[in-house]
mmCIF file of C-alpha atoms in Angstrom:
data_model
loop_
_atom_site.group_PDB
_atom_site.id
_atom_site.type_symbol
_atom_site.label_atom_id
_atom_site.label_comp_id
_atom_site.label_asym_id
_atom_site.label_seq_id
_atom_site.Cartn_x
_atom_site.Cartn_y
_atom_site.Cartn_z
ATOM 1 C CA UNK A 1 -0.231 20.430 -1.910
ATOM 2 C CA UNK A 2 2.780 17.975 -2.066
ATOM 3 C CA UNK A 3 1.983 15.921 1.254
ATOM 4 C CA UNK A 4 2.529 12.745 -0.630
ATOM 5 C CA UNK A 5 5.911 13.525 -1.274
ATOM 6 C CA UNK A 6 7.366 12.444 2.410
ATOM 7 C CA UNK A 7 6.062 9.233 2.311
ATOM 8 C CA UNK A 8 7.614 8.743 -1.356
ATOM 9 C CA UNK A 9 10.868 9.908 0.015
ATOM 10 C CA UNK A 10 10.567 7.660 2.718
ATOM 11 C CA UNK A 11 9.676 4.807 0.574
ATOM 12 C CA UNK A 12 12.771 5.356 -1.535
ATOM 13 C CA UNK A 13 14.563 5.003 1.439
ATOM 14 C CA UNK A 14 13.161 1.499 3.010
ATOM 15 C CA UNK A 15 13.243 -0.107 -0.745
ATOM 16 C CA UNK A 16 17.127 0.835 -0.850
ATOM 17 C CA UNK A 17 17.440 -0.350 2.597
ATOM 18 C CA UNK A 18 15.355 -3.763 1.489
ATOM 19 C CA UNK A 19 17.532 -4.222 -1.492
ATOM 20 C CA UNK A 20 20.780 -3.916 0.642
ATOM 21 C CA UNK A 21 19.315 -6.089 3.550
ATOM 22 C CA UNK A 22 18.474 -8.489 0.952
ATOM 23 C CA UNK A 23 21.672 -9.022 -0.153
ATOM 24 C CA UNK A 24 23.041 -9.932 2.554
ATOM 25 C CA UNK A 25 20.572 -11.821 4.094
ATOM 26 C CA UNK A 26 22.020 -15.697 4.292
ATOM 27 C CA UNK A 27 20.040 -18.854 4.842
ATOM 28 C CA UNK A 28 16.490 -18.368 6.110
ATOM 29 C CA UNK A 29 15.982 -19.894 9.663
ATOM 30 C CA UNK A 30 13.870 -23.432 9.233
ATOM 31 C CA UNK A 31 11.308 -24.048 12.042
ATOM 32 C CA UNK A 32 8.663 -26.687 12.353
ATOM 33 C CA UNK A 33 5.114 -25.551 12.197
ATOM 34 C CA UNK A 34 1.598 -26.470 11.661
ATOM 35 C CA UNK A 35 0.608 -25.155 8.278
ATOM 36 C CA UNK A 36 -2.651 -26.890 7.923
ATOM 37 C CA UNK A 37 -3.441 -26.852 11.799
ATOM 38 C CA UNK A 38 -2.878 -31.005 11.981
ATOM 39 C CA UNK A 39 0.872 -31.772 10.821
ATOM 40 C CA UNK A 40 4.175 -30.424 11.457
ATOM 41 C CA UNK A 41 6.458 -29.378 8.531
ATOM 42 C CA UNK A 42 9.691 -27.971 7.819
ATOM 43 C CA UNK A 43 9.308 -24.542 7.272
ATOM 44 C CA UNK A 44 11.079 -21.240 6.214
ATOM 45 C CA UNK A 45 11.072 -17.894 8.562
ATOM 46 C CA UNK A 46 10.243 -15.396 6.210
ATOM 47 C CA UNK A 47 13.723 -12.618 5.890
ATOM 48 C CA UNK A 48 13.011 -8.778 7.205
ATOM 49 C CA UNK A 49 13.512 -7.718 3.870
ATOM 50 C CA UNK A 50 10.007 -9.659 2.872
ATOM 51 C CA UNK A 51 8.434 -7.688 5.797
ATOM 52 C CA UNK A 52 10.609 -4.584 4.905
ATOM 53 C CA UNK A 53 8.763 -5.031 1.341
ATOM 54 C CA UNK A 54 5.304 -4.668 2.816
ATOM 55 C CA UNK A 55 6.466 -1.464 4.323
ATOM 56 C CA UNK A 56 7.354 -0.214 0.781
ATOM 57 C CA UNK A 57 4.413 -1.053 -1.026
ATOM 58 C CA UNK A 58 2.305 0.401 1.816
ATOM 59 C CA UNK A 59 4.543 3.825 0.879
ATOM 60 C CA UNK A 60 4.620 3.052 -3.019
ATOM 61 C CA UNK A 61 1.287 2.208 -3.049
ATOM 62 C CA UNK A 62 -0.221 5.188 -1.471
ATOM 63 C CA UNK A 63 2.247 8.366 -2.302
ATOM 64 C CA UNK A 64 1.479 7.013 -6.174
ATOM 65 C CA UNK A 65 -2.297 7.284 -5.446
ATOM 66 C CA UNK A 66 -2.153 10.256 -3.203
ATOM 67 C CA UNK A 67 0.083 11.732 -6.104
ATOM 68 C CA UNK A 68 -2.709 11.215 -8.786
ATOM 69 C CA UNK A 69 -5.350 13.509 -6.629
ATOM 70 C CA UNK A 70 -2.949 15.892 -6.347
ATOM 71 C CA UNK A 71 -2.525 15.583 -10.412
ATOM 72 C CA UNK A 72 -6.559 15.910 -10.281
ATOM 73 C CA UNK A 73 -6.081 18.904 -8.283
ATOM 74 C CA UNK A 74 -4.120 20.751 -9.880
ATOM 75 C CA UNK A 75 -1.235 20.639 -7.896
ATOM 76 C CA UNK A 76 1.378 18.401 -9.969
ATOM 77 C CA UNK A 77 1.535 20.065 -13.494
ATOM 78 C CA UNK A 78 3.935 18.464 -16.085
ATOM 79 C CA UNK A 79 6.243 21.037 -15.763
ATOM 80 C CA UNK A 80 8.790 22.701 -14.007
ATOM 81 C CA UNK A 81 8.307 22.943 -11.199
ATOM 82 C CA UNK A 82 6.256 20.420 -11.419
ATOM 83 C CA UNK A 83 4.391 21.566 -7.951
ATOM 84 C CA UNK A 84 2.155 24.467 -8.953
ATOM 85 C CA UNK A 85 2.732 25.829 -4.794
ATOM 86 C CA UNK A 86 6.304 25.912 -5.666
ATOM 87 C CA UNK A 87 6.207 28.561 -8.589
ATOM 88 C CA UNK A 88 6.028 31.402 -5.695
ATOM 89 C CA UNK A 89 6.873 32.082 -2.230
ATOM 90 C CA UNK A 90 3.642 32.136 -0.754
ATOM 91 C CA UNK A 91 2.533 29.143 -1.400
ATOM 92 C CA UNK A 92 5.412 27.176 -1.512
ATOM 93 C CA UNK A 93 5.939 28.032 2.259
ATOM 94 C CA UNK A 94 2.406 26.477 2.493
ATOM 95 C CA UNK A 95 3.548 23.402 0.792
ATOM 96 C CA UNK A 96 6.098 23.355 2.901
ATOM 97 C CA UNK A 97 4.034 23.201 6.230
ATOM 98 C CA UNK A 98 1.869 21.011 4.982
ATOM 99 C CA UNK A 99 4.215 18.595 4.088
ATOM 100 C CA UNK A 100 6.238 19.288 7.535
ATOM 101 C CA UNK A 101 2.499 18.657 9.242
ATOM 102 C CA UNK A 102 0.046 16.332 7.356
ATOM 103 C CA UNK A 103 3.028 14.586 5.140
ATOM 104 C CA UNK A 104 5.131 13.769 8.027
ATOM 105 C CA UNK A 105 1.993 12.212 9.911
ATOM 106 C CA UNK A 106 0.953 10.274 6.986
ATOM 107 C CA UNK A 107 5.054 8.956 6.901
ATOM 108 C CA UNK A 108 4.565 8.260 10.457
ATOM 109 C CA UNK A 109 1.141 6.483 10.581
ATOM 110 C CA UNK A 110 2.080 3.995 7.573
ATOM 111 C CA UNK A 111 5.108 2.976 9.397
ATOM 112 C CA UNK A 112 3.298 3.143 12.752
ATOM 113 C CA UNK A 113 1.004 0.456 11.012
ATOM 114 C CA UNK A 114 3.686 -1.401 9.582
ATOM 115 C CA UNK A 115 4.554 -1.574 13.277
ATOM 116 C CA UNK A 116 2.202 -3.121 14.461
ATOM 117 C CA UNK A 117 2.190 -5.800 11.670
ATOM 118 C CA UNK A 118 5.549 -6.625 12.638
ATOM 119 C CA UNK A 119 4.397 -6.934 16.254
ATOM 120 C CA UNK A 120 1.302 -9.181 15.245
ATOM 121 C CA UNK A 121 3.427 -11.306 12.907
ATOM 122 C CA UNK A 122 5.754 -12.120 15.670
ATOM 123 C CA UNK A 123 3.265 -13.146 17.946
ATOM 124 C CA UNK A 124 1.924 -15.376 15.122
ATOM 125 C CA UNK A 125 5.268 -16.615 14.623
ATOM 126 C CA UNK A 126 6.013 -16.895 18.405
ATOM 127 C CA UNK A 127 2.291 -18.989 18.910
ATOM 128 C CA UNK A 128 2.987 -21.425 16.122
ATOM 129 C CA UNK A 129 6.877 -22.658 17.824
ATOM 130 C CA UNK A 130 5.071 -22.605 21.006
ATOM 131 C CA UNK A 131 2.682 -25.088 19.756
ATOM 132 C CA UNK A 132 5.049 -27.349 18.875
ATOM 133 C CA UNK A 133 7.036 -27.169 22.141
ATOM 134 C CA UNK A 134 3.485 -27.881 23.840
ATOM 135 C CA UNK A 135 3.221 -30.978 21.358
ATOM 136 C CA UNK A 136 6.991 -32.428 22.164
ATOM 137 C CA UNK B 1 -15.964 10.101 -0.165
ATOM 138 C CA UNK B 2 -12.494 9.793 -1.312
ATOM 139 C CA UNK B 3 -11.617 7.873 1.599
ATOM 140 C CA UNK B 4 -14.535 5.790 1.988
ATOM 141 C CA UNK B 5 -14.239 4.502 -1.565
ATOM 142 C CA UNK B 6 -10.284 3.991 -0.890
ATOM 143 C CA UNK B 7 -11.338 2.083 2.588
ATOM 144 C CA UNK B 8 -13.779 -0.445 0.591
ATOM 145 C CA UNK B 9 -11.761 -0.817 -2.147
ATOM 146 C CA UNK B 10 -9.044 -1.946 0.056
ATOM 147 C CA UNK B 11 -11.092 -4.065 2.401
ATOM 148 C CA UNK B 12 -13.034 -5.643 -0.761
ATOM 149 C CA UNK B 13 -9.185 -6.669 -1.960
ATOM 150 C CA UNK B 14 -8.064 -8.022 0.806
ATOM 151 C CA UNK B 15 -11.525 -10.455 1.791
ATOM 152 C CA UNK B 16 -10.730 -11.552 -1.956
ATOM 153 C CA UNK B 17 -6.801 -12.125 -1.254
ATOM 154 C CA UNK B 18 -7.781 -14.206 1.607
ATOM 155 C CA UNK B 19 -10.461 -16.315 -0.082
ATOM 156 C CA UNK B 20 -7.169 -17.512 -2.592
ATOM 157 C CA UNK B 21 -4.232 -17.016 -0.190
ATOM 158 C CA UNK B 22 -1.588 -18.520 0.406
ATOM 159 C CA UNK B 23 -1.452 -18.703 -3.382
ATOM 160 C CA UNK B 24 -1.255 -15.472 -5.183
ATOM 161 C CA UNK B 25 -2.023 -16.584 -8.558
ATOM 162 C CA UNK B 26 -4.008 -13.232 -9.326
ATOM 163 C CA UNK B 27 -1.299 -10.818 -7.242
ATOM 164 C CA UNK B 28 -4.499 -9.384 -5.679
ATOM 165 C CA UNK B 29 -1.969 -8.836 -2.774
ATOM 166 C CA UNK B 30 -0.747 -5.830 -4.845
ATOM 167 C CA UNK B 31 -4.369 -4.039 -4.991
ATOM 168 C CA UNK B 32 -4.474 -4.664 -0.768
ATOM 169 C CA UNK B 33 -1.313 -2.696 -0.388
ATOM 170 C CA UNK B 34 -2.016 0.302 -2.925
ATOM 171 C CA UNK B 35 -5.456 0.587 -1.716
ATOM 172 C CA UNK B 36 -4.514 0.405 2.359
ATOM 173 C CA UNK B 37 -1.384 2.655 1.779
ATOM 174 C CA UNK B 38 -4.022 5.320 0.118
ATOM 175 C CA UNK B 39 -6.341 5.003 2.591
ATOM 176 C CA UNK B 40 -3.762 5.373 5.302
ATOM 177 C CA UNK B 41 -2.697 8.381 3.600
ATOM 178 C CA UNK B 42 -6.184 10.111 2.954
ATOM 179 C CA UNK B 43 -7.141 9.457 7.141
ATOM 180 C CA UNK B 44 -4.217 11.685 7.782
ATOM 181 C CA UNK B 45 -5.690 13.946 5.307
ATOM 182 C CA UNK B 46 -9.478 13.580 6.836
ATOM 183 C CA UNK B 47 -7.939 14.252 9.987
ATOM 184 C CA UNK B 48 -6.665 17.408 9.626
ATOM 185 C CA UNK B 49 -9.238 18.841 7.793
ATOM 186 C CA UNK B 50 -11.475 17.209 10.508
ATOM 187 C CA UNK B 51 -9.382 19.603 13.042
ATOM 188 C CA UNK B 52 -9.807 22.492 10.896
ATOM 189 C CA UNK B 53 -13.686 22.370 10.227
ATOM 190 C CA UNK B 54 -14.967 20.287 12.995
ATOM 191 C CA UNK B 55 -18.744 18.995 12.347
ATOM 192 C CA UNK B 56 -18.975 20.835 9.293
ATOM 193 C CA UNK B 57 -16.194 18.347 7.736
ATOM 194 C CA UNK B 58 -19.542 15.964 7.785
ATOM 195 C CA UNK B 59 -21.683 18.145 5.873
ATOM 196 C CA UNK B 60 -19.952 18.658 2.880
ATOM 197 C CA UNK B 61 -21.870 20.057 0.162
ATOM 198 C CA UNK B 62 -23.276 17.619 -2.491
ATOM 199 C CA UNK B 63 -21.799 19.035 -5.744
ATOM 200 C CA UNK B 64 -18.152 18.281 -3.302
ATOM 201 C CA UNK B 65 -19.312 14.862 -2.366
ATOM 202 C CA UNK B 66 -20.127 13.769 -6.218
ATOM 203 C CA UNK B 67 -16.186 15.376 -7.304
ATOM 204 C CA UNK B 68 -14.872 13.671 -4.197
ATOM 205 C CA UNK B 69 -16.734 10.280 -5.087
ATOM 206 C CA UNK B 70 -15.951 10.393 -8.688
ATOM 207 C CA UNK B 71 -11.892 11.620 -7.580
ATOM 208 C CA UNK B 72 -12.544 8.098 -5.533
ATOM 209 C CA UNK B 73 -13.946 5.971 -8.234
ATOM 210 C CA UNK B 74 -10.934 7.155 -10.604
ATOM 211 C CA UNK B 75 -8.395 6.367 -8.237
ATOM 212 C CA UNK B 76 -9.608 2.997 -7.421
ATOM 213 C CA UNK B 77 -9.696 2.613 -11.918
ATOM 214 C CA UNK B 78 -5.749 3.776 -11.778
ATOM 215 C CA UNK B 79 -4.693 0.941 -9.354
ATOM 216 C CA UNK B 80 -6.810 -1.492 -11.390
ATOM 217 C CA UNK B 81 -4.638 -0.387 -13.791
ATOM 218 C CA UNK B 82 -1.482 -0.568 -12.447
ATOM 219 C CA UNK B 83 -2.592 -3.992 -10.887
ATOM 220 C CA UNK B 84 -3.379 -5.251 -14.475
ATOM 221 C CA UNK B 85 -0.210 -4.377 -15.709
ATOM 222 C CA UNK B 86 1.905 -6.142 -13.417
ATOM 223 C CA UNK B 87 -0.200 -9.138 -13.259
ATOM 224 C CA UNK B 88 0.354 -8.943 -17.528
ATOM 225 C CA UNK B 89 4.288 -8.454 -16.854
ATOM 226 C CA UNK B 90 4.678 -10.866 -13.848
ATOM 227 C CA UNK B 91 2.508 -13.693 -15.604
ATOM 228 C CA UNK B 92 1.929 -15.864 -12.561
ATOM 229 C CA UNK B 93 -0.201 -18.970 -14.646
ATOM 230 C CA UNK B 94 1.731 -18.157 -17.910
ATOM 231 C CA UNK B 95 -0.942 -17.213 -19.795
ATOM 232 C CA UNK B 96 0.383 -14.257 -21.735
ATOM 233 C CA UNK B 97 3.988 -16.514 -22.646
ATOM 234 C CA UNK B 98 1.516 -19.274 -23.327
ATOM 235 C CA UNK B 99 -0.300 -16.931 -26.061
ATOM 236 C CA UNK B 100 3.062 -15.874 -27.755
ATOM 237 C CA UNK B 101 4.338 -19.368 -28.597
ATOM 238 C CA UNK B 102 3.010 -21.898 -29.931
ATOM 239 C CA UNK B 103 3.885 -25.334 -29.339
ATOM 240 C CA UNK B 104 5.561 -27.104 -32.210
ATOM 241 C CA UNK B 105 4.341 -30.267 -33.821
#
């Protein structure tokens, strides 16, 4: 009914949160790494706002999808109140629960995902210094 | 069906990103995180209705399938389409600037 609309809420959220974390992120930390598996180089860490951003456009990406089936379904209408649910009572106490049930999971499994990039990316990150404290 | 066409889209995208990473001439990255972030979205929604209608969620009836597969097909269109635009507004190889000047003798 409007499930996609947590996830867009919470997407407006992490891109302000990017965009202040952004700007005042300083100097990127420099490590040495193997790039091409053979030679060391000089390397940038990439900033949490960069991994913040893949958060967003996980949200972005899929509340503007999610939002076009629910324009295919009838449920966003050009008008106020835009939400069809949300013209009377009934059904805009359904919305509600669905968004309070499935929209809240979707929110949570996105960033539960994003998660668990962050995780993965850290290990990566971890593995490559290691290998060059193994090499020295 | 919605999902499933989501879930290849996305996976299709992303095999592609990696064949050209780490350069991102084509912004194919974009497609990956539309099409993952939808199909994210729509397991939550398979879920649920998974919960509500048990084994009969895999039986769905085939005039429901073909509207669920064309809803998919149309959805994967739209972020084609929003992919195309910002690779046109981003530019990456210059190719639109390089069509609206022309270099002077």
């Amino acid at each position: 009914m409007a499930c996609f609309l947590v996830p867009a809420a919470e997407a407006v959220v992490t891109t302000v949160a990017a965009k202040v974390m952004k700007s005042k992120e300083v100097n990127p930390e420099t490590v040495q790494v193997q790039l091409d598996g053979v030679e060391f180089v000089e390397a940038e860490k990439i900033p949490f706002s960069r991994k913040l951003g893949w958060l967003n456009k996980l949200l972005w990406g899929g509340s503007g999808l999610l939002a076009f089936e629910h324009v295919w379904h009838g449920e966003v209408a050009p008008w106020f109140p835009f939400l069809t649910a949300a013209s009377n009572p009934a059904d805009a106490a359904k919305m509600l629960h669905e968004m309070s049930t499935v929209g809240v999971t979707m929110a949570v499994l996105v960033t539960a995902v994003w998660a668990g990039m962050l995780v993965v990316s850290s290990v990566i990150e971890k593995k490559a210094q290691k290998a060059l404290s193994d090499e020295s | 069906m919605t999902l499933l066409t989501t879930v290849f889209a996305a996976i299709i995208c992303t095999v592609i990103w990696y064949k050209g990473a780490p350069k991102s001439e084509m912004k194919v990255g974009v497609l990956c995180w539309m099409y993952w972030g939808a199909s994210l979205m729509w397991l939550v929604d398979a879920i649920f209705e998974y919960a509500e209608l048990h084994a009969e969620y895999f039986t769905p009836a085939p005039a429901d399938m073909l509207n669920d597969f064309y809803l998919g097909l149309s959805v994967v269109a739209l972020g084609l389409v929003i992919w195309l635009i910002i690779l046109l507004v981003k530019d990456p190889k210059g190719v639109v600037q390089a069509a609206l000047f022309r270099k002077k003798n």
